[in-house]
Backbone as CSV, one residue per row, in Angstrom:
resi,resn,N_x,N_y,N_z,CA_x,CA_y,CA_z,C_x,C_y,C_z
1,MET,69.755,111.548,114.682,70.210,112.233,115.887,70.337,113.718,115.613
2,THR,69.787,114.540,116.487,69.784,115.977,116.289,71.161,116.560,116.532
3,PRO,71.479,117.760,115.928,72.784,118.380,116.129,73.162,118.558,117.590
4,PRO,72.244,119.007,118.521,72.647,119.137,119.915,73.103,117.820,120.518
5,ARG,72.420,116.715,120.174,72.830,115.419,120.723,74.179,114.999,120.177
6,ARG,74.447,115.318,118.901,75.764,114.992,118.347,76.852,115.793,119.050
7,LEU,76.559,117.063,119.310,77.538,117.894,120.007,77.794,117.378,121.413
8,LEU,76.729,116.885,122.085,76.901,116.325,123.412,77.785,115.077,123.378
9,LEU,77.608,114.259,122.316,78.435,113.068,122.177,79.897,113.434,122.002
10,LEU,80.165,114.418,121.108,81.546,114.851,120.914,82.108,115.477,122.180
11,ALA,81.279,116.243,122.906,81.739,116.840,124.156,82.110,115.760,125.160
12,GLY,81.321,114.681,125.186,81.624,113.574,126.081,82.961,112.940,125.759
13,LEU,83.238,112.782,124.461,84.531,112.236,124.060,85.673,113.129,124.527
14,LEU,85.495,114.434,124.398,86.535,115.366,124.821,86.738,115.334,126.329
15,VAL,85.625,115.197,127.078,85.734,115.148,128.535,86.506,113.920,128.979
16,VAL,86.201,112.772,128.350,86.914,111.549,128.707,88.394,111.671,128.387
17,THR,88.689,112.260,127.212,90.081,112.461,126.831,90.788,113.368,127.822
18,ALA,90.132,114.467,128.208,90.741,115.394,129.159,90.944,114.735,130.512
19,HIS,89.984,113.900,130.947,90.093,113.236,132.237,91.257,112.259,132.259
20,ALA,91.573,111.706,131.080,92.661,110.738,130.997,94.039,111.390,131.052
21,GLN,94.091,112.719,130.962,95.373,113.412,130.913,95.897,113.670,132.325
22,GLU,96.336,112.608,132.995,96.895,112.718,134.322,98.393,112.490,134.239
23,GLY,99.108,112.945,135.264,100.540,112.814,135.274,101.201,113.916,134.486
24,SER,102.454,113.747,134.208,103.222,114.753,133.493,102.835,114.792,132.030
25,ALA,103.179,115.920,131.360,102.874,116.064,129.936,103.601,115.015,129.124
26,ALA,104.818,114.691,129.518,105.602,113.690,128.787,104.941,112.326,128.867
27,ALA,104.428,111.973,130.049,103.773,110.674,130.208,102.507,110.605,129.368
28,TRP,101.779,111.728,129.292,100.545,111.756,128.498,100.856,111.547,127.023
29,ILE,101.902,112.216,126.527,102.279,112.081,125.121,102.724,110.658,124.813
30,ASP,103.435,110.034,125.771,103.904,108.666,125.560,102.746,107.687,125.377
31,SER,101.608,107.965,126.016,100.474,107.044,125.931,99.506,107.413,124.809
32,LEU,99.802,108.474,124.057,98.975,108.864,122.922,99.473,108.145,121.673
33,HIS,98.596,107.367,121.053,98.971,106.573,119.896,98.541,107.291,118.620
34,LEU,99.507,107.654,117.788,99.221,108.350,116.537,99.499,107.429,115.353
35,THR,98.617,107.501,114.353,98.757,106.669,113.150,98.439,107.489,111.907
36,ALA,99.285,107.369,110.887,99.045,108.027,109.599,98.964,106.951,108.521
37,SER,98.040,107.128,107.575,97.832,106.108,106.554,97.488,106.743,105.215
38,GLY,97.983,106.141,104.137,97.645,106.554,102.779,97.218,105.339,101.974
39,THR,96.119,105.453,101.216,95.569,104.315,100.478,95.272,104.701,99.034
40,TYR,95.694,103.842,98.118,95.350,103.986,96.705,94.505,102.790,96.307
41,ALA,93.418,103.028,95.535,92.573,101.922,95.106,92.022,102.174,93.717
42,GLN,91.825,101.102,92.965,91.116,101.128,91.694,89.773,100.446,91.912
43,THR,88.689,101.160,91.589,87.352,100.642,91.874,86.539,100.510,90.597
44,TYR,85.981,99.323,90.399,85.075,99.072,89.285,83.660,99.425,89.727
45,ASN,82.974,100.216,88.924,81.624,100.683,89.218,81.584,101.506,90.510
46,LEU,82.507,102.438,90.609,82.498,103.371,91.741,81.167,104.117,91.803
47,SER,80.567,104.346,90.652,79.315,105.098,90.583,78.116,104.319,91.128
48,ARG,78.303,103.046,91.428,77.206,102.183,91.894,76.004,102.346,90.962
49,THR,76.224,101.891,89.732,75.248,102.025,88.650,74.772,100.650,88.219
50,SER,73.476,100.501,87.945,72.930,99.205,87.563,73.145,98.895,86.077
51,TYR,73.072,99.909,85.219,73.156,99.695,83.771,74.630,99.612,83.355
52,THR,75.067,98.414,82.954,76.485,98.122,82.744,77.205,99.099,81.812
53,PRO,76.674,99.463,80.631,77.432,100.343,79.723,77.759,101.724,80.297
54,THR,77.025,102.154,81.316,77.265,103.506,81.843,78.043,103.503,83.157
55,ARG,78.464,102.354,83.653,79.189,102.298,84.927,80.520,103.038,84.833
56,LYS,80.865,103.720,85.907,82.081,104.527,85.944,83.098,103.917,86.901
57,ASP,84.305,103.671,86.366,85.417,103.186,87.181,86.345,104.355,87.495
58,ALA,87.095,104.256,88.586,87.969,105.373,88.942,89.031,104.942,89.942
59,ASP,90.112,105.733,89.986,91.139,105.601,91.017,90.771,106.517,92.173
60,THR,90.992,106.048,93.395,90.729,106.867,94.570,91.973,106.943,95.451
61,TYR,92.105,108.062,96.153,93.229,108.293,97.061,92.662,108.740,98.412
62,GLU,93.086,108.067,99.458,92.584,108.398,100.789,93.758,108.553,101.751
63,PHE,93.694,109.603,102.567,94.727,109.878,103.564,94.051,110.100,104.909
64,SER,94.653,109.571,105.975,94.048,109.731,107.291,95.113,109.889,108.369
65,LEU,94.736,110.599,109.415,95.570,110.768,110.607,94.675,110.538,111.809
66,SER,95.062,109.600,112.661,94.240,109.281,113.819,95.087,109.239,115.084
67,GLY,94.432,109.465,116.204,95.083,109.395,117.503,94.165,108.749,118.512
68,SER,94.727,107.967,119.426,93.909,107.316,120.453,94.601,107.411,121.802
69,LYS,93.775,107.477,122.840,94.258,107.610,124.205,93.599,106.549,125.067
70,PRO,94.327,105.480,125.447,93.734,104.435,126.285,93.845,104.767,127.769
71,ARG,92.906,104.263,128.555,92.966,104.403,130.012,92.462,103.117,130.650
72,GLN,93.275,102.535,131.523,92.914,101.302,132.207,92.021,101.637,133.394
73,LEU,90.761,101.191,133.344,89.826,101.441,134.433,89.890,100.354,135.493
74,ALA,90.228,99.144,135.074,90.335,97.981,135.957,91.265,96.993,135.265
75,PRO,91.719,95.946,135.976,92.644,94.991,135.340,92.161,94.447,134.010
76,ASN,90.836,94.244,133.856,90.305,93.680,132.618,89.370,94.638,131.883
77,LEU,89.471,95.938,132.201,88.568,96.911,131.587,89.356,98.119,131.090
78,LEU,89.190,98.429,129.805,89.948,99.502,129.159,88.992,100.425,128.417
79,VAL,89.219,101.745,128.550,88.453,102.708,127.772,89.418,103.441,126.841
80,VAL,88.993,103.653,125.615,89.848,104.309,124.618,89.067,105.455,123.981
81,ALA,89.628,106.662,124.054,89.073,107.815,123.352,89.945,108.068,122.122
82,SER,89.324,108.251,120.961,90.108,108.410,119.733,89.477,109.457,118.832
83,GLY,90.292,109.982,117.937,89.829,110.943,116.945,90.528,110.696,115.626
84,GLU,89.880,111.083,114.542,90.458,110.845,113.213,90.024,111.933,112.245
85,ILE,90.927,112.297,111.350,90.608,113.174,110.237,91.087,112.480,108.966
86,SER,90.246,112.464,107.927,90.597,111.753,106.696,90.069,112.501,105.492
87,SER,90.699,112.255,104.351,90.261,112.888,103.105,90.195,111.841,102.004
88,LEU,89.196,111.990,101.116,89.045,111.119,99.955,89.100,111.975,98.703
89,ASN,89.940,111.556,97.745,90.087,112.296,96.500,89.808,111.374,95.318
90,VAL,88.891,111.794,94.445,88.571,111.068,93.216,88.810,112.050,92.073
91,GLN,89.988,111.999,91.475,90.380,113.013,90.504,89.463,113.049,89.287
92,GLU,89.004,111.895,88.835,88.169,111.851,87.627,86.760,112.384,87.879
93,TYR,86.275,112.268,89.103,84.930,112.717,89.463,85.033,113.481,90.786
94,PHE,85.575,114.693,90.699,85.995,115.441,91.881,84.837,115.830,92.800
95,LEU,83.587,115.818,92.301,82.467,116.153,93.171,82.264,115.122,94.276
96,ASN,82.937,113.969,94.160,82.862,112.944,95.192,83.901,113.130,96.296
97,ASP,84.775,114.125,96.171,85.785,114.371,97.202,85.113,114.737,98.520
98,ASN,85.754,114.353,99.626,85.225,114.752,100.929,86.322,114.751,101.979
99,LEU,86.033,115.429,103.071,86.904,115.493,104.248,86.057,115.121,105.455
100,ARG,86.561,114.219,106.289,85.833,113.781,107.476,86.657,114.029,108.728
101,ALA,85.975,114.385,109.816,86.628,114.572,111.107,85.670,114.164,112.202
102,GLY,86.148,113.386,113.161,85.251,112.942,114.217,85.982,112.246,115.342
103,GLY,85.200,111.751,116.297,85.740,111.083,117.466,84.953,109.839,117.817
104,ARG,85.558,109.011,118.650,84.956,107.731,119.029,85.353,107.391,120.456
105,LEU,84.457,106.721,121.153,84.714,106.241,122.513,84.454,104.744,122.549
106,SER,85.444,103.968,123.038,85.313,102.510,123.074,85.556,102.004,124.486
107,LEU,84.774,101.002,124.875,84.937,100.335,126.159,85.217,98.873,125.882
108,GLN,86.340,98.388,126.417,86.802,97.041,126.094,86.972,96.218,127.366
109,GLY,86.327,95.058,127.398,86.434,94.162,128.545,87.036,92.835,128.135
110,LYS,87.956,92.330,128.962,88.622,91.061,128.687,88.160,90.030,129.707
111,PHE,87.756,88.858,129.219,87.209,87.825,130.092,88.248,86.729,130.299
112,GLY,89.063,86.898,131.325,90.099,85.929,131.619,91.485,86.507,131.471
113,LEU,92.480,85.635,131.617,93.882,86.041,131.553,94.543,85.463,130.310
114,GLY,95.619,86.102,129.893,96.393,85.591,128.778,95.879,86.041,127.427
115,PRO,96.665,85.819,126.370,96.318,86.303,125.027,95.147,85.579,124.380
116,LEU,94.741,84.413,124.910,93.647,83.666,124.301,92.284,83.999,124.918
117,ALA,92.253,84.884,125.889,90.988,85.246,126.527,90.125,86.067,125.567
118,PRO,88.802,85.835,125.540,87.927,86.621,124.667,87.837,88.074,125.104
119,VAL,87.630,88.967,124.124,87.553,90.404,124.379,86.260,90.943,123.777
120,LEU,85.491,91.672,124.578,84.258,92.306,124.123,84.463,93.812,124.078
121,GLN,84.120,94.430,122.937,84.295,95.874,122.774,82.980,96.514,122.326
122,VAL,82.619,97.597,122.993,81.451,98.391,122.629,81.942,99.797,122.294
123,SER,81.457,100.379,121.185,81.969,101.678,120.759,80.852,102.544,120.209
124,ALA,81.074,103.858,120.254,80.145,104.820,119.675,80.942,106.030,119.225
125,GLY,80.506,106.659,118.151,81.235,107.816,117.643,80.396,108.669,116.725
126,SER,80.919,109.846,116.412,80.231,110.779,115.522,81.270,111.473,114.647
127,THR,80.949,111.639,113.366,81.872,112.213,112.388,81.139,113.213,111.514
128,TYR,81.795,114.344,111.226,81.207,115.292,110.277,81.843,115.085,108.910
129,LYS,80.997,114.994,107.881,81.455,114.796,106.508,81.326,116.108,105.749
130,ALA,82.465,116.703,105.404,82.483,117.938,104.615,82.701,117.543,103.156
131,ALA,81.625,117.175,102.487,81.694,116.717,101.101,81.767,117.903,100.143
132,ARG,82.454,117.703,99.015,82.503,118.759,98.005,81.100,119.035,97.458
133,PHE,80.293,117.968,97.294,78.909,118.160,96.864,78.074,118.542,98.083
134,PRO,77.448,119.705,98.111,76.769,120.206,99.312,75.698,119.268,99.875
135,GLY,74.985,118.562,99.015,73.888,117.722,99.484,74.317,116.560,100.343
136,ASP,75.604,116.172,100.261,76.105,115.022,101.009,76.732,115.432,102.341
137,ARG,76.766,116.711,102.643,77.372,117.164,103.894,76.465,116.859,105.078
138,GLY,77.079,116.495,106.193,76.283,116.229,107.384,77.004,115.331,108.366
139,TRP,76.301,114.991,109.449,76.854,114.182,110.534,76.565,112.711,110.321
140,THR,77.573,111.886,110.639,77.417,110.433,110.645,77.598,109.944,112.074
141,THR,76.634,109.188,112.569,76.691,108.630,113.920,76.753,107.117,113.821
142,GLU,77.650,106.501,114.600,77.839,105.058,114.556,77.868,104.473,115.961
143,ALA,77.459,103.219,116.077,77.589,102.460,117.317,77.809,101.003,116.939
144,GLY,78.620,100.298,117.720,78.904,98.918,117.370,79.349,98.089,118.553
145,VAL,79.337,96.777,118.355,79.814,95.837,119.359,80.597,94.743,118.648
146,GLN,81.686,94.280,119.260,82.510,93.230,118.653,83.011,92.274,119.736
147,LEU,82.956,90.994,119.436,83.512,89.960,120.305,84.638,89.280,119.545
148,ALA,85.846,89.288,120.123,87.020,88.734,119.457,87.720,87.730,120.371
149,LYS,88.346,86.729,119.757,89.081,85.719,120.522,90.182,85.113,119.673
150,ARG,91.323,84.930,120.268,92.409,84.190,119.623,92.208,82.714,119.922
151,VAL,91.925,81.930,118.891,91.749,80.491,119.073,93.095,79.789,119.057
152,LEU,94.086,80.448,118.453,95.481,80.017,118.476,96.327,81.263,118.690
153,PRO,97.571,81.126,119.134,98.398,82.321,119.336,98.516,83.208,118.105
154,ASN,98.413,82.616,116.913,98.550,83.403,115.682,97.265,83.492,114.868
155,LEU,96.119,83.087,115.435,94.850,83.096,114.715,93.774,83.748,115.581
156,ARG,93.187,84.846,115.044,92.181,85.606,115.785,90.882,85.644,115.000
157,LEU,89.760,85.383,115.693,88.440,85.452,115.098,87.647,86.571,115.771
158,ALA,86.775,87.243,115.012,85.967,88.316,115.568,84.609,88.347,114.879
159,ALA,83.576,88.645,115.655,82.222,88.815,115.127,81.689,90.136,115.668
160,GLY,80.987,90.895,114.799,80.535,92.205,115.234,79.222,92.613,114.607
161,ALA,78.623,93.641,115.181,77.405,94.243,114.647,77.557,95.754,114.746
162,GLN,77.021,96.478,113.763,77.181,97.925,113.726,75.913,98.593,113.216
163,TRP,75.647,99.779,113.756,74.549,100.619,113.282,75.129,101.954,112.836
164,LEU,74.643,102.488,111.728,75.148,103.750,111.182,73.985,104.601,110.683
165,GLU,74.074,105.899,110.961,73.094,106.858,110.445,73.826,108.094,109.940
166,HIS,73.524,108.482,108.698,74.106,109.702,108.122,72.972,110.659,107.811
167,GLY,72.949,111.798,108.489,71.938,112.812,108.249,72.491,113.883,107.339
168,ALA,72.243,113.763,106.041,72.824,114.662,105.049,71.943,115.890,104.838
169,LYS,72.526,116.886,104.196,71.780,118.100,103.878,70.644,117.800,102.914
170,SER,70.864,116.842,102.010,69.820,116.414,101.068,69.374,115.008,101.434
171,GLU,68.075,114.750,101.408,67.563,113.440,101.787,68.000,112.343,100.822
172,ASP,68.472,112.718,99.641,69.001,111.717,98.708,70.161,110.950,99.329
173,PHE,70.913,111.598,100.239,72.128,111.013,100.799,71.958,110.562,102.253
174,ASP,70.737,110.633,102.775,70.482,110.127,104.126,70.670,108.612,104.160
175,LEU,71.309,108.117,105.224,71.537,106.683,105.359,71.108,106.203,106.739
176,ASN,70.538,105.018,106.769,70.256,104.324,108.017,70.551,102.850,107.753
177,GLN,71.643,102.350,108.335,72.107,101.008,108.012,72.425,100.224,109.280
178,HIS,72.315,98.915,109.192,72.856,98.029,110.224,73.539,96.860,109.523
179,SER,74.601,96.359,110.148,75.402,95.332,109.500,75.932,94.335,110.527
180,TYR,76.284,93.142,110.010,76.841,92.070,110.830,78.070,91.538,110.099
181,SER,79.150,91.272,110.830,80.398,90.903,110.161,81.146,89.802,110.902
182,LEU,81.943,89.083,110.143,82.873,88.078,110.660,84.255,88.394,110.117
183,GLU,85.277,88.215,110.948,86.638,88.564,110.543,87.617,87.509,111.037
184,VAL,88.607,87.214,110.197,89.660,86.269,110.540,91.007,86.932,110.288
185,ASN,91.921,86.827,111.265,93.274,87.360,111.113,94.289,86.266,111.433
186,TRP,95.188,86.034,110.493,96.206,84.988,110.665,97.588,85.625,110.569
187,ASP,98.351,85.560,111.648,99.737,86.031,111.656,100.619,84.911,111.127
188,ILE,100.995,85.040,109.866,101.761,83.970,109.223,103.126,83.822,109.875
189,ASN,103.785,84.946,110.072,105.056,84.985,110.806,105.220,86.397,111.366
190,GLU,106.430,86.747,111.759,106.650,88.050,112.377,106.413,89.201,111.409
191,ARG,106.522,88.970,110.120,106.385,90.036,109.128,105.068,90.001,108.353
192,TRP,104.585,88.813,108.062,103.435,88.681,107.180,102.169,88.304,107.952
193,SER,101.034,88.867,107.509,99.739,88.497,108.087,98.674,88.518,106.989
194,LEU,97.681,87.659,107.148,96.592,87.529,106.179,95.267,87.685,106.922
195,SER,94.349,88.457,106.360,93.056,88.655,107.013,91.929,88.626,105.991
196,GLY,90.754,88.239,106.454,89.566,88.206,105.609,88.364,88.699,106.386
197,ASN,87.408,89.307,105.678,86.228,89.871,106.310,85.004,89.619,105.440
198,ALA,83.916,89.207,106.061,82.640,89.044,105.363,81.581,89.804,106.145
199,CYS,80.717,90.541,105.432,79.767,91.423,106.099,78.423,91.401,105.357
200,ARG,77.354,91.438,106.128,76.001,91.571,105.578,75.438,92.903,106.059
201,LEU,75.083,93.775,105.122,74.567,95.102,105.444,73.156,95.245,104.904
202,GLU,72.281,95.852,105.696,70.906,96.113,105.281,70.566,97.558,105.583
203,GLY,69.886,98.209,104.640,69.516,99.601,104.868,69.588,100.426,103.600
204,ASP,69.762,101.724,103.775,69.771,102.652,102.646,71.145,102.722,101.994
205,ILE,71.153,102.868,100.671,72.377,103.161,99.931,72.071,104.268,98.913
206,VAL,73.121,104.893,98.398,72.971,105.899,97.345,73.511,105.309,96.046
207,ALA,72.684,105.278,95.016,73.084,104.800,93.696,73.028,105.966,92.715
208,ASN,73.556,105.750,91.508,73.624,106.814,90.507,73.252,106.268,89.131
209,ALA,72.737,107.146,88.285,72.337,106.730,86.937,72.479,107.895,85.967
210,ALA,72.863,107.564,84.737,72.862,108.571,83.677,71.419,108.970,83.386
211,TRP,71.214,110.238,82.973,69.847,110.709,82.766,69.107,109.889,81.707
212,SER,69.805,109.429,80.674,69.151,108.657,79.613,68.527,107.376,80.165
213,VAL,69.155,106.787,81.183,68.627,105.566,81.800,67.553,105.916,82.823
214,TRP,67.828,106.931,83.628,66.893,107.313,84.692,65.544,107.773,84.116
215,ALA,65.583,108.518,83.027,64.337,109.002,82.417,63.440,107.837,82.009
216,LYS,64.032,106.766,81.512,63.255,105.591,81.138,62.662,104.913,82.369
217,ALA,63.465,104.870,83.457,63.012,104.193,84.672,61.794,104.882,85.276
218,ILE,61.810,106.215,85.338,60.706,106.924,85.994,59.519,107.186,85.054
219,SER,59.713,106.882,83.771,58.595,107.054,82.828,57.846,105.744,82.588
220,GLY,58.365,104.629,83.143,57.677,103.354,83.008,58.208,102.449,81.933
221,ALA,59.333,102.812,81.289,59.876,101.991,80.213,60.369,100.637,80.716
222,TYR,60.732,100.547,82.002,61.197,99.277,82.573,60.104,98.596,83.394
223,GLY,58.872,99.054,83.248,57.759,98.432,83.942,57.211,99.280,85.082
224,PRO,55.954,99.046,85.451,55.321,99.853,86.501,55.950,99.669,87.884
225,LYS,56.450,98.472,88.180,57.075,98.240,89.489,58.294,99.124,89.676
226,THR,59.128,99.191,88.647,60.317,100.041,88.702,59.930,101.508,88.799
227,LYS,58.969,101.919,87.995,58.532,103.319,88.015,57.976,103.703,89.381
228,ASP,57.101,102.877,89.939,56.469,103.201,91.213,57.495,103.303,92.340
229,TYR,58.494,102.405,92.324,59.478,102.415,93.416,60.408,103.626,93.314
230,TYR,60.975,103.851,92.129,61.950,104.938,91.995,61.318,106.319,92.146
231,THR,60.099,106.493,91.711,59.451,107.800,91.863,59.044,108.059,93.310
232,ALA,58.991,107.003,94.138,58.640,107.168,95.549,59.861,107.406,96.430
233,ARG,61.071,107.238,95.877,62.296,107.400,96.650,62.934,108.760,96.340
234,PRO,63.720,109.315,97.279,64.374,110.604,97.036,65.397,110.516,95.903
235,TRP,65.398,111.525,95.023,66.383,111.576,93.944,66.531,113.016,93.471
236,SER,67.672,113.280,92.820,67.899,114.617,92.252,69.061,114.533,91.270
237,VAL,69.138,115.529,90.385,70.250,115.635,89.448,71.441,116.238,90.197
238,THR,72.538,115.472,90.291,73.716,115.910,91.055,74.958,116.098,90.194
239,ASN,74.995,115.493,89.004,76.151,115.600,88.091,77.419,114.990,88.686
240,LEU,77.281,114.063,89.628,78.465,113.496,90.270,79.361,112.740,89.291
241,TYR,78.771,112.113,88.293,79.566,111.312,87.358,79.398,111.772,85.911
242,GLY,78.965,112.997,85.748,78.804,113.556,84.423,77.565,114.423,84.351
243,SER,77.451,115.165,83.279,76.326,116.087,83.113,74.990,115.338,83.095
244,GLY,74.065,115.778,83.929,72.740,115.180,83.974,72.624,113.931,84.813
245,TRP,73.711,113.476,85.423,73.637,112.249,86.225,72.791,112.474,87.469
246,VAL,72.057,111.420,87.826,71.126,111.461,88.955,71.663,110.607,90.111
247,SER,71.492,111.096,91.340,71.748,110.293,92.537,70.416,109.998,93.200
248,TYR,70.231,108.758,93.618,68.955,108.382,94.236,69.180,107.414,95.390
249,ASN,68.259,107.433,96.323,68.357,106.659,97.550,67.431,105.445,97.462
250,VAL,67.980,104.254,97.759,67.177,103.034,97.716,67.464,102.164,98.938
251,GLU,66.535,101.264,99.219,66.734,100.261,100.255,67.393,99.046,99.607
252,ALA,68.386,98.456,100.295,69.112,97.359,99.667,69.707,96.410,100.702
253,ASP,70.011,95.212,100.228,70.812,94.247,100.975,72.171,94.189,100.297
254,VAL,73.219,94.210,101.105,74.574,94.259,100.564,75.426,93.164,101.201
255,ASP,76.057,92.345,100.368,77.039,91.365,100.829,78.423,91.878,100.462
256,LEU,79.266,92.051,101.475,80.609,92.576,101.256,81.646,91.560,101.730
257,TRP,82.771,91.530,101.046,83.889,90.714,101.504,85.195,91.384,101.128
258,SER,86.238,91.065,101.856,87.566,91.596,101.543,88.631,90.624,102.032
259,VAL,89.757,90.638,101.338,90.928,89.854,101.721,92.136,90.765,101.639
260,SER,92.987,90.738,102.649,94.163,91.601,102.625,95.404,90.842,103.111
261,LEU,96.521,91.195,102.514,97.818,90.635,102.876,98.706,91.787,103.317
262,ALA,99.227,91.710,104.534,100.011,92.811,105.092,101.446,92.372,105.370
263,TYR,102.361,93.307,105.133,103.783,93.059,105.398,104.316,94.163,106.300
264,ALA,104.906,93.782,107.418,105.482,94.742,108.353,106.875,95.140,107.856
265,VAL,106.960,96.313,107.238,108.234,96.797,106.708,109.200,97.051,107.855
266,THR,108.705,97.700,108.908,109.447,97.907,110.152,108.481,97.629,111.306
267,ASN,108.940,97.856,112.527,108.065,97.661,113.682,106.924,98.668,113.716
268,HIS,107.055,99.775,112.966,106.053,100.828,112.995,105.362,101.057,111.646
269,THR,105.839,100.429,110.586,105.303,100.696,109.244,104.830,99.408,108.583
270,THR,103.615,99.444,108.029,103.012,98.260,107.414,102.504,98.586,106.019
271,LEU,102.791,97.709,105.076,102.279,97.810,103.706,101.225,96.733,103.521
272,GLU,100.039,97.109,103.001,98.938,96.158,102.874,98.367,96.177,101.468
273,LEU,98.122,95.001,100.930,97.448,94.828,99.638,96.066,94.269,99.911
274,ARG,95.013,94.903,99.326,93.639,94.513,99.644,92.803,94.338,98.370
275,LYS,91.954,93.305,98.398,90.968,93.058,97.361,89.606,92.995,98.038
276,SER,88.620,93.735,97.518,87.306,93.744,98.152,86.213,93.834,97.093
277,ALA,85.000,93.471,97.482,83.860,93.514,96.568,82.578,93.688,97.366
278,ALA,81.565,94.233,96.704,80.243,94.399,97.300,79.195,93.971,96.282
279,TYR,78.269,93.137,96.726,77.177,92.674,95.870,75.893,93.276,96.420
280,VAL,75.333,94.243,95.695,74.201,95.040,96.176,72.944,94.693,95.386
281,ILE,71.840,94.420,96.097,70.538,94.191,95.474,69.530,95.086,96.163
282,ASN,68.856,95.940,95.392,67.896,96.830,96.025,66.534,96.156,96.227
283,TYR,65.585,96.913,96.749,64.286,96.382,97.167,63.514,95.701,96.033
284,ILE,63.720,96.143,94.795,62.987,95.548,93.667,63.877,94.644,92.813
285,GLY,65.028,94.244,93.353,65.866,93.262,92.682,66.898,93.797,91.713
286,VAL,67.112,95.103,91.653,68.128,95.686,90.770,69.496,95.544,91.432
287,ARG,70.514,95.192,90.646,71.835,94.885,91.177,72.847,95.983,90.866
288,TYR,73.766,96.191,91.812,74.832,97.191,91.666,76.150,96.581,92.152
289,PRO,76.801,95.725,91.374,78.049,95.107,91.844,79.228,96.080,91.764
290,THR,80.084,96.035,92.759,81.328,96.816,92.731,82.464,95.941,93.247
291,ASP,83.646,96.209,92.793,84.823,95.560,93.374,86.029,96.468,93.201
292,SER,87.018,96.246,94.023,88.197,97.110,93.993,89.419,96.364,94.494
293,TRP,90.575,96.885,94.149,91.820,96.424,94.734,92.670,97.650,94.993
294,GLY,93.572,97.536,95.943,94.422,98.682,96.252,95.464,98.322,97.278
295,PHE,96.263,99.293,97.646,97.265,99.071,98.687,97.362,100.311,99.567
296,SER,97.809,100.091,100.766,97.927,101.182,101.731,99.247,101.078,102.488
297,LEU,99.736,102.219,102.934,100.935,102.291,103.748,100.554,102.976,105.050
298,THR,100.808,102.294,106.168,100.421,102.808,107.495,101.642,102.916,108.377
299,HIS,101.760,104.054,109.071,102.874,104.253,110.006,102.323,104.627,111.378
300,ARG,102.781,103.923,112.392,102.390,104.181,113.777,103.554,104.886,114.489
301,PHE,103.293,106.079,114.980,104.350,106.884,115.599,104.625,106.425,117.039
């Protein structure tokens, strides 16, 4: 998507938000939902590296502030305009730090009455990524659809599909992905809830390699198939995980899953413990497994 089209999308989000600002200023503020969140995680193979001895693990810290403005268009139709700003910090490999800011527009329709009625949501948004590494800077555009239903008062199921495109300054970091997901949420009681998510993603990913390994790959030491594929894909020396490290773009299939346990500390504050993993296989069968665990604290104002 070209920059003018991205700007038009963001302008549309702002127009919808402005149109929703009816009534008194106090009433508008009351309907604005603000959320702040902080997340700490330990990630194995953060570098997304295939060669096991050179994989890099790291702690990550993420902070976000988001706001949303809902507007009821009809008894069963809701539109939500939202915006978010977030930061990612990787102290051990600081070139991976980034700041993101963007907006999203969602249209939600409910089919029937009561809490067990199915809900269909369609959304689209655009985010600018101000990465510390210049080549990764650029716009990310997303669109998705989700169908959710409570099969029991305390059990919710959801299925969704999403498309994502990241147009980076360097083609090494360009992404074009589509994914399909299933999600289960179980409210154990008033304080505790358990959720799980499984996702299949197909498209471009960015992987990394130490120069000693990469030089062998592109010189044919791992076979002509590996050499032909990697030399045909975008790559460059980025030093993201050390001197001489290379970042390269490949096509891959990714299976992701996560499980989280949340505790409502108060009516507005939630503590969550999460375990997640990704099993990545690129076009020529090279694997890049990652997994992580962490916890987050979220407060809704």
